[in-house]
């Protein structure tokens, strides 16, 4: 039997091309090689957005439609929504009992995210300038909104997602390393306390190879920076965005020699243009202007984006099929989860 993979994404709204090239394409590649469980982490979305749940169900469904349109195949991988698997919440309670508070309070992702959320909320009141560390800039600002038990417990829930299916590998970004470490530590702690070694598997991260995709302005593509191109975005809007992309600021005229390193258009050519090396040489030689280079990039992107949009329309118009996929995914995930949960309860001696 092939090894097990688990990965999830929070349904925080539209996916962008960075998510597509960074994570989704990887899902598509992995589904042929492993037994995959891919899920929409709607409970994790609640850890920070618990006051804004009105779009949560719709966002979860939209995320699944994006996955399907990208080629994630429910015949190959189990696709489900986290909250459809109540075993996850039950194991979350149990593992919560053995998780030392210090692990959670020291979790660097928790601190970073807390600061980032605070910075966004209190944007006008930050201290210092951009070179001041975020932790300093947000000091003293009220944090009652996200100082909740659920958010602190984010890594426990994530460990549960992974451990409940006995995953060997977890495809994630490098930014999730500390979370995977906590999952591994929890396995060892569980084994030590209950004297077992065969309930859980210690998961390993599987980092995606693709470099971070730059956004329109040259910074990492991210929703919070407002520099994204979204999956399924109107093509005319994409064309306009491509024409505004950040390029080498020293290449002022079309025939000035340019430096492709750090140029967003070039980073995109690397993805969409099989002949990107020629483009690079032409740029360096001053043989091609940025406007022409951008036009060509859009022409290369267009058919792929259109194919995605067309597939999306088909799925979007067949909600019954989506519901069926979600139902079958939940069934498979629950079956797999129930096995582990029963073993955990036996080890903890809470079965009657
Ligand atoms: N924390 C992950 C992220 O923000 C999402 C996630 C939740 C996840 N549970 C998971 C990823 C389990 C992998 C496995 O990207």
CSV table of C-alpha atoms and ligand atoms in Angstrom, one decimal:
chain,number,residue,atom,x,y,z
A,1,UNK,CA,0.0,0.0,0.0
A,2,UNK,CA,1.3,3.4,-0.8
A,3,UNK,CA,2.1,5.9,1.9
A,4,UNK,CA,-0.4,8.4,3.2
A,5,UNK,CA,-0.4,12.1,2.6
A,6,UNK,CA,-2.5,14.7,4.4
A,7,UNK,CA,-2.8,18.4,3.6
A,8,UNK,CA,-5.3,21.1,4.2
A,9,UNK,CA,-5.9,24.7,3.3
A,10,UNK,CA,-7.9,27.3,5.1
A,11,UNK,CA,-10.9,28.7,3.1
A,12,UNK,CA,-10.0,32.3,3.4
A,13,UNK,CA,-11.4,33.3,0.1
A,14,UNK,CA,-10.3,33.2,-3.5
A,15,UNK,CA,-7.1,31.2,-4.3
A,16,UNK,CA,-4.4,33.1,-6.2
A,17,UNK,CA,-1.7,32.0,-8.7
A,18,UNK,CA,0.8,31.7,-5.9
A,19,UNK,CA,-1.5,29.1,-4.2
A,20,UNK,CA,-1.9,27.3,-7.5
A,21,UNK,CA,1.8,27.0,-8.4
A,22,UNK,CA,2.9,26.6,-4.8
A,23,UNK,CA,0.4,24.1,-3.5
A,24,UNK,CA,-2.3,23.0,-5.9
A,25,UNK,CA,-0.1,21.7,-8.7
A,26,UNK,CA,1.7,19.7,-6.0
A,27,UNK,CA,-1.6,18.1,-4.9
A,28,UNK,CA,-2.2,17.1,-8.5
A,29,UNK,CA,1.2,15.5,-8.7
A,30,UNK,CA,1.0,13.7,-5.4
A,31,UNK,CA,-2.4,12.1,-6.0
A,32,UNK,CA,-0.9,9.7,-8.4
A,33,UNK,CA,1.8,8.5,-6.1
A,34,UNK,CA,0.3,8.4,-2.6
A,35,UNK,CA,-2.9,7.8,-0.8
A,36,UNK,CA,-4.0,11.4,-0.3
A,37,UNK,CA,-6.4,13.1,2.1
A,38,UNK,CA,-6.8,16.7,1.0
A,39,UNK,CA,-9.3,18.8,3.1
A,40,UNK,CA,-10.6,22.3,3.5
A,41,UNK,CA,-9.7,23.4,7.0
A,42,UNK,CA,-12.8,25.3,7.9
A,43,UNK,CA,-12.3,24.7,11.6
A,44,UNK,CA,-8.9,26.3,11.3
A,45,UNK,CA,-10.4,29.3,9.6
A,46,UNK,CA,-12.6,29.7,12.7
A,47,UNK,CA,-9.6,30.1,14.9
A,48,UNK,CA,-9.2,33.7,13.6
A,49,UNK,CA,-12.5,34.5,11.8
A,50,UNK,CA,-15.0,33.2,14.4
A,51,UNK,CA,-17.0,36.4,14.2
A,52,UNK,CA,-17.4,36.3,10.5
A,53,UNK,CA,-18.8,32.9,9.6
A,54,UNK,CA,-21.4,34.0,7.1
A,55,UNK,CA,-19.3,33.1,4.1
A,56,UNK,CA,-17.5,30.1,5.6
A,57,UNK,CA,-19.6,27.3,4.0
A,58,UNK,CA,-19.7,29.0,0.6
A,59,UNK,CA,-15.9,29.7,0.8
A,60,UNK,CA,-15.3,26.0,1.6
A,61,UNK,CA,-17.3,24.9,-1.4
A,62,UNK,CA,-15.6,27.4,-3.7
A,63,UNK,CA,-12.2,26.2,-2.6
A,64,UNK,CA,-13.1,22.6,-3.5
A,65,UNK,CA,-14.3,23.8,-6.9
A,66,UNK,CA,-10.9,25.5,-7.4
A,67,UNK,CA,-9.1,22.3,-6.5
A,68,UNK,CA,-11.2,20.3,-8.9
A,69,UNK,CA,-10.7,22.8,-11.6
A,70,UNK,CA,-7.0,22.6,-11.1
A,71,UNK,CA,-7.1,18.8,-11.6
A,72,UNK,CA,-7.3,17.4,-8.1
A,73,UNK,CA,-9.3,14.3,-8.8
A,74,UNK,CA,-11.7,12.8,-6.3
A,75,UNK,CA,-11.2,9.4,-7.8
A,76,UNK,CA,-7.5,9.5,-6.8
A,77,UNK,CA,-7.6,11.6,-3.6
A,78,UNK,CA,-10.0,11.9,-0.7
A,79,UNK,CA,-11.4,15.4,-0.8
A,80,UNK,CA,-13.3,16.6,2.2
A,81,UNK,CA,-14.3,19.4,4.5
A,82,UNK,CA,-12.7,19.2,8.0
A,83,UNK,CA,-15.9,19.9,10.0
A,84,UNK,CA,-17.6,17.0,8.2
A,85,UNK,CA,-15.3,14.7,10.2
A,86,UNK,CA,-16.4,14.9,13.9
A,87,UNK,CA,-13.7,12.4,14.8
A,88,UNK,CA,-11.3,15.3,14.3
A,89,UNK,CA,-12.9,17.4,17.0
A,90,UNK,CA,-13.0,14.4,19.4
A,91,UNK,CA,-9.3,13.6,19.0
A,92,UNK,CA,-8.6,17.4,19.3
A,93,UNK,CA,-10.2,17.2,22.8
A,94,UNK,CA,-8.1,14.2,23.7
A,95,UNK,CA,-4.8,15.4,22.5
A,96,UNK,CA,-5.5,18.8,24.0
A,97,UNK,CA,-5.3,17.1,27.4
A,98,UNK,CA,-1.7,16.1,26.9
A,99,UNK,CA,-0.4,19.3,25.1
A,100,UNK,CA,1.9,21.4,27.3
A,101,UNK,CA,0.8,25.0,27.3
A,102,UNK,CA,4.5,26.0,26.8
A,103,UNK,CA,4.6,24.4,23.4
A,104,UNK,CA,1.7,26.5,22.2
A,105,UNK,CA,2.8,29.8,23.8
A,106,UNK,CA,6.3,29.4,22.4
A,107,UNK,CA,5.1,28.5,18.9
A,108,UNK,CA,6.7,31.1,16.6
A,109,UNK,CA,3.9,30.8,14.1
A,110,UNK,CA,1.4,31.7,16.8
A,111,UNK,CA,3.4,34.8,17.8
A,112,UNK,CA,3.9,35.9,14.2
A,113,UNK,CA,0.4,35.5,13.2
A,114,UNK,CA,-0.9,37.2,16.2
A,115,UNK,CA,1.3,40.2,15.5
A,116,UNK,CA,0.3,40.2,11.8
A,117,UNK,CA,-3.4,40.1,12.6
A,118,UNK,CA,-2.9,42.9,15.1
A,119,UNK,CA,-0.9,45.0,12.6
A,120,UNK,CA,-3.6,44.6,10.1
A,121,UNK,CA,-6.4,45.6,12.5
A,122,UNK,CA,-4.5,48.5,14.0
A,123,UNK,CA,-2.7,49.6,10.8
A,124,UNK,CA,-3.0,53.3,11.6
A,125,UNK,CA,-1.7,53.1,15.2
A,126,UNK,CA,1.5,51.1,14.7
A,127,UNK,CA,4.7,52.4,16.4
A,128,UNK,CA,8.0,52.9,14.6
A,129,UNK,CA,8.6,52.5,10.9
A,130,UNK,CA,8.8,49.6,8.5
A,131,UNK,CA,12.3,48.6,9.8
A,132,UNK,CA,11.0,48.1,13.4
A,133,UNK,CA,10.2,44.4,14.1
A,134,UNK,CA,6.4,43.8,14.0
A,135,UNK,CA,6.4,42.5,17.6
A,136,UNK,CA,7.6,46.0,18.7
A,137,UNK,CA,5.2,47.9,16.4
A,138,UNK,CA,2.1,46.2,17.8
A,139,UNK,CA,3.1,46.4,21.5
A,140,UNK,CA,0.3,47.6,23.8
A,141,UNK,CA,-2.5,47.3,21.2
A,142,UNK,CA,-5.6,45.5,22.3
A,143,UNK,CA,-5.6,41.9,21.3
A,144,UNK,CA,-8.9,40.6,22.8
A,145,UNK,CA,-10.2,39.5,19.4
A,146,UNK,CA,-7.7,36.8,18.6
A,147,UNK,CA,-6.5,35.9,22.1
A,148,UNK,CA,-8.7,32.9,22.2
A,149,UNK,CA,-8.3,29.3,23.2
A,150,UNK,CA,-9.0,28.0,19.7
A,151,UNK,CA,-6.3,30.1,18.1
A,152,UNK,CA,-3.7,29.1,20.7
A,153,UNK,CA,-4.7,25.5,20.1
A,154,UNK,CA,-4.3,25.8,16.3
A,155,UNK,CA,-1.3,23.4,16.2
A,156,UNK,CA,-3.1,20.7,18.2
A,157,UNK,CA,-6.0,20.7,15.7
A,158,UNK,CA,-3.5,20.6,12.9
A,159,UNK,CA,-1.6,17.7,14.5
A,160,UNK,CA,-5.0,15.9,14.7
A,161,UNK,CA,-5.7,16.5,11.0
A,162,UNK,CA,-2.4,14.7,10.2
A,163,UNK,CA,-2.2,12.0,12.9
A,164,UNK,CA,-5.8,10.8,12.6
A,165,UNK,CA,-5.0,9.4,9.1
A,166,UNK,CA,-1.5,8.2,10.1
A,167,UNK,CA,0.1,10.4,7.4
A,168,UNK,CA,3.8,9.8,6.6
A,169,UNK,CA,4.1,13.1,4.8
A,170,UNK,CA,2.6,16.5,4.9
A,171,UNK,CA,3.0,18.8,1.9
A,172,UNK,CA,3.2,22.3,3.4
A,173,UNK,CA,5.1,25.5,2.9
A,174,UNK,CA,8.3,26.1,5.0
A,175,UNK,CA,6.3,28.5,7.2
A,176,UNK,CA,4.5,25.5,8.7
A,177,UNK,CA,7.6,23.8,10.0
A,178,UNK,CA,6.9,24.6,13.7
A,179,UNK,CA,3.5,23.1,13.4
A,180,UNK,CA,4.8,19.8,12.0
A,181,UNK,CA,7.3,19.7,14.8
A,182,UNK,CA,4.5,20.0,17.4
A,183,UNK,CA,2.7,17.1,15.7
A,184,UNK,CA,5.8,15.0,15.9
A,185,UNK,CA,6.4,16.0,19.5
A,186,UNK,CA,2.8,15.1,20.4
A,187,UNK,CA,3.3,11.6,18.9
A,188,UNK,CA,6.3,11.0,21.2
A,189,UNK,CA,4.6,12.4,24.2
A,190,UNK,CA,1.5,10.3,23.6
A,191,UNK,CA,3.6,7.2,23.3
A,192,UNK,CA,5.5,8.0,26.4
A,193,UNK,CA,2.5,8.7,28.6
A,194,UNK,CA,0.4,5.7,27.4
A,195,UNK,CA,3.2,3.2,26.7
A,196,UNK,CA,2.3,2.6,23.1
A,197,UNK,CA,4.2,3.0,19.8
A,198,UNK,CA,1.8,1.9,17.1
A,199,UNK,CA,-1.2,4.3,17.3
A,200,UNK,CA,0.3,7.3,15.5
A,201,UNK,CA,2.9,7.8,12.7
A,202,UNK,CA,5.5,10.6,13.1
A,203,UNK,CA,4.8,12.8,10.1
A,204,UNK,CA,7.5,14.5,8.0
A,205,UNK,CA,7.0,17.7,6.1
A,206,UNK,CA,7.2,17.6,2.3
A,207,UNK,CA,8.2,21.0,1.1
A,208,UNK,CA,7.1,22.2,-2.3
A,209,UNK,CA,10.0,22.8,-4.6
A,210,UNK,CA,8.7,25.9,-6.4
A,211,UNK,CA,10.2,29.1,-5.2
A,212,UNK,CA,7.9,31.7,-3.6
A,213,UNK,CA,5.9,33.3,-6.4
A,214,UNK,CA,6.2,37.0,-6.4
A,215,UNK,CA,3.1,39.2,-6.5
A,216,UNK,CA,2.6,42.1,-8.9
A,217,UNK,CA,4.7,44.4,-6.8
A,218,UNK,CA,7.7,42.0,-6.4
A,219,UNK,CA,6.9,41.0,-2.8
A,220,UNK,CA,5.6,37.5,-2.0
A,221,UNK,CA,2.2,37.0,-3.6
A,222,UNK,CA,-0.3,37.2,-0.7
A,223,UNK,CA,-3.9,38.3,-0.2
A,224,UNK,CA,-2.9,40.5,2.6
A,225,UNK,CA,-0.5,42.5,0.4
A,226,UNK,CA,-3.2,43.0,-2.3
A,227,UNK,CA,-0.8,42.0,-5.0
A,228,UNK,CA,-2.4,38.8,-6.3
A,229,UNK,CA,-3.8,37.5,-9.5
A,230,UNK,CA,-6.7,35.3,-8.5
A,231,UNK,CA,-7.6,31.9,-10.0
A,232,UNK,CA,-10.6,32.3,-12.3
A,233,UNK,CA,-10.0,36.1,-12.4
A,234,UNK,CA,-11.5,37.9,-15.5
A,235,UNK,CA,-8.9,37.7,-18.3
A,236,UNK,CA,-9.0,41.4,-19.1
A,237,UNK,CA,-8.3,42.2,-15.4
A,238,UNK,CA,-5.3,39.8,-15.5
A,239,UNK,CA,-4.0,41.4,-18.7
A,240,UNK,CA,-4.1,44.9,-17.0
A,241,UNK,CA,-2.4,43.5,-13.9
A,242,UNK,CA,0.4,41.9,-16.0
A,243,UNK,CA,1.0,45.3,-17.6
A,244,UNK,CA,1.5,46.8,-14.1
A,245,UNK,CA,4.0,44.2,-12.9
A,246,UNK,CA,7.2,45.2,-11.2
A,247,UNK,CA,10.3,45.2,-13.4
A,248,UNK,CA,13.9,46.2,-13.1
A,249,UNK,CA,13.6,49.9,-12.2
A,250,UNK,CA,16.9,50.7,-13.9
A,251,UNK,CA,15.6,49.6,-17.3
A,252,UNK,CA,13.9,52.8,-18.2
A,253,UNK,CA,13.8,52.6,-22.0
A,254,UNK,CA,12.9,49.5,-24.1
A,255,UNK,CA,16.5,49.0,-25.3
A,256,UNK,CA,18.3,49.6,-21.9
A,257,UNK,CA,19.9,46.4,-20.8
A,258,UNK,CA,17.9,44.9,-17.9
A,259,UNK,CA,18.4,42.7,-14.9
A,260,UNK,CA,15.8,39.8,-14.8
A,261,UNK,CA,16.7,38.8,-11.2
A,262,UNK,CA,14.0,40.3,-9.0
A,263,UNK,CA,11.7,41.1,-11.9
A,264,UNK,CA,8.2,39.8,-11.5
A,265,UNK,CA,7.6,39.4,-15.2
A,266,UNK,CA,10.7,37.2,-15.5
A,267,UNK,CA,9.7,35.1,-12.5
A,268,UNK,CA,6.4,34.5,-14.3
A,269,UNK,CA,8.1,33.7,-17.6
A,270,UNK,CA,10.0,31.0,-15.8
A,271,UNK,CA,6.7,29.4,-15.0
A,272,UNK,CA,4.8,30.0,-18.2
A,273,UNK,CA,7.5,30.2,-20.9
A,274,UNK,CA,9.4,27.0,-21.8
A,275,UNK,CA,11.8,29.3,-23.6
A,276,UNK,CA,12.4,31.7,-20.7
A,277,UNK,CA,16.2,31.5,-21.1
A,278,UNK,CA,16.0,33.3,-24.4
A,279,UNK,CA,13.8,36.0,-22.8
A,280,UNK,CA,16.4,36.4,-20.1
A,281,UNK,CA,19.2,36.8,-22.6
A,282,UNK,CA,17.2,39.3,-24.6
A,283,UNK,CA,16.4,41.4,-21.5
A,284,UNK,CA,20.1,41.5,-20.4
A,285,UNK,CA,21.1,42.5,-24.0
A,286,UNK,CA,18.5,45.3,-24.1
A,287,UNK,CA,17.0,43.6,-27.1
A,288,UNK,CA,13.4,43.6,-25.7
A,289,UNK,CA,11.4,46.2,-23.8
A,290,UNK,CA,9.3,45.5,-20.7
A,291,UNK,CA,6.0,46.3,-22.5
A,292,UNK,CA,6.6,43.7,-25.2
A,293,UNK,CA,7.9,41.2,-22.6
A,294,UNK,CA,4.7,41.7,-20.5
A,295,UNK,CA,2.5,41.3,-23.6
A,296,UNK,CA,4.2,38.1,-24.5
A,297,UNK,CA,3.8,36.8,-20.9
A,298,UNK,CA,0.1,37.5,-20.9
A,299,UNK,CA,-0.3,35.6,-24.2
A,300,UNK,CA,1.4,32.6,-22.6
A,301,UNK,CA,-0.7,32.8,-19.5
A,302,UNK,CA,-4.0,33.3,-21.3
A,303,UNK,CA,-4.7,29.8,-22.6
A,304,UNK,CA,-3.9,28.2,-19.2
A,305,UNK,CA,-6.0,30.7,-17.3
A,306,UNK,CA,-8.9,30.3,-19.8
A,307,UNK,CA,-8.8,26.5,-19.6
A,308,UNK,CA,-9.0,26.8,-15.8
A,309,UNK,CA,-11.9,29.2,-16.0
A,310,UNK,CA,-13.7,26.9,-18.4
A,311,UNK,CA,-13.3,23.9,-16.2
A,312,UNK,CA,-14.4,26.0,-13.2
A,313,UNK,CA,-17.6,27.0,-15.0
A,314,UNK,CA,-18.5,23.3,-15.6
A,315,UNK,CA,-18.0,22.4,-11.9
A,316,UNK,CA,-19.8,25.6,-10.7
A,317,UNK,CA,-22.8,24.7,-12.8
A,318,UNK,CA,-23.1,21.2,-11.2
A,319,UNK,CA,-23.5,21.7,-7.5
A,320,UNK,CA,-25.1,18.3,-7.1
A,321,UNK,CA,-21.8,16.7,-8.3
A,322,UNK,CA,-19.9,18.9,-5.8
A,323,UNK,CA,-22.1,17.8,-3.0
A,324,UNK,CA,-21.7,14.2,-3.9
A,325,UNK,CA,-17.9,14.6,-4.0
A,326,UNK,CA,-17.9,16.2,-0.5
A,327,UNK,CA,-20.2,13.5,0.8
A,328,UNK,CA,-18.0,10.6,-0.4
A,329,UNK,CA,-14.8,12.4,0.8
A,330,UNK,CA,-16.3,12.8,4.3
A,331,UNK,CA,-17.3,9.1,4.3
A,332,UNK,CA,-13.8,7.9,3.5
A,333,UNK,CA,-12.1,10.4,5.9
A,334,UNK,CA,-14.4,9.3,8.7
A,335,UNK,CA,-13.7,5.7,8.2
A,336,UNK,CA,-10.0,6.3,8.3
A,337,UNK,CA,-10.3,8.6,11.3
A,338,UNK,CA,-12.5,6.2,13.3
A,339,UNK,CA,-9.8,3.6,13.2
A,340,UNK,CA,-7.2,5.8,14.8
A,341,UNK,CA,-9.7,7.4,17.3
A,342,UNK,CA,-10.6,3.9,18.6
A,343,UNK,CA,-7.0,3.0,19.1
A,344,UNK,CA,-6.4,6.3,20.9
A,345,UNK,CA,-9.3,5.7,23.3
A,346,UNK,CA,-8.1,2.2,23.9
A,347,UNK,CA,-4.6,3.4,24.7
A,348,UNK,CA,-6.0,6.1,27.0
A,349,UNK,CA,-8.4,3.6,28.6
A,350,UNK,CA,-11.5,5.6,28.0
A,351,UNK,CA,-13.4,3.0,26.1
A,352,UNK,CA,-16.2,1.3,28.1
B,1,LIG,N1,-1.9,25.5,8.8
B,1,LIG,C1,-2.0,25.2,7.4
B,1,LIG,C2,-1.8,26.4,6.6
B,1,LIG,O1,-2.1,27.5,7.0
B,1,LIG,C3,-3.4,24.6,7.0
B,1,LIG,C4,-3.6,23.2,7.6
B,1,LIG,C5,-4.5,22.9,8.6
B,1,LIG,C6,-2.9,22.1,7.3
B,1,LIG,N2,-4.4,21.6,8.9
B,1,LIG,C7,-3.4,21.0,8.1
B,1,LIG,C8,-1.9,21.8,6.4
B,1,LIG,C9,-2.9,19.7,8.1
B,1,LIG,C10,-1.4,20.4,6.4
B,1,LIG,C11,-1.9,19.4,7.2
B,1,LIG,O2,-1.2,26.4,5.5
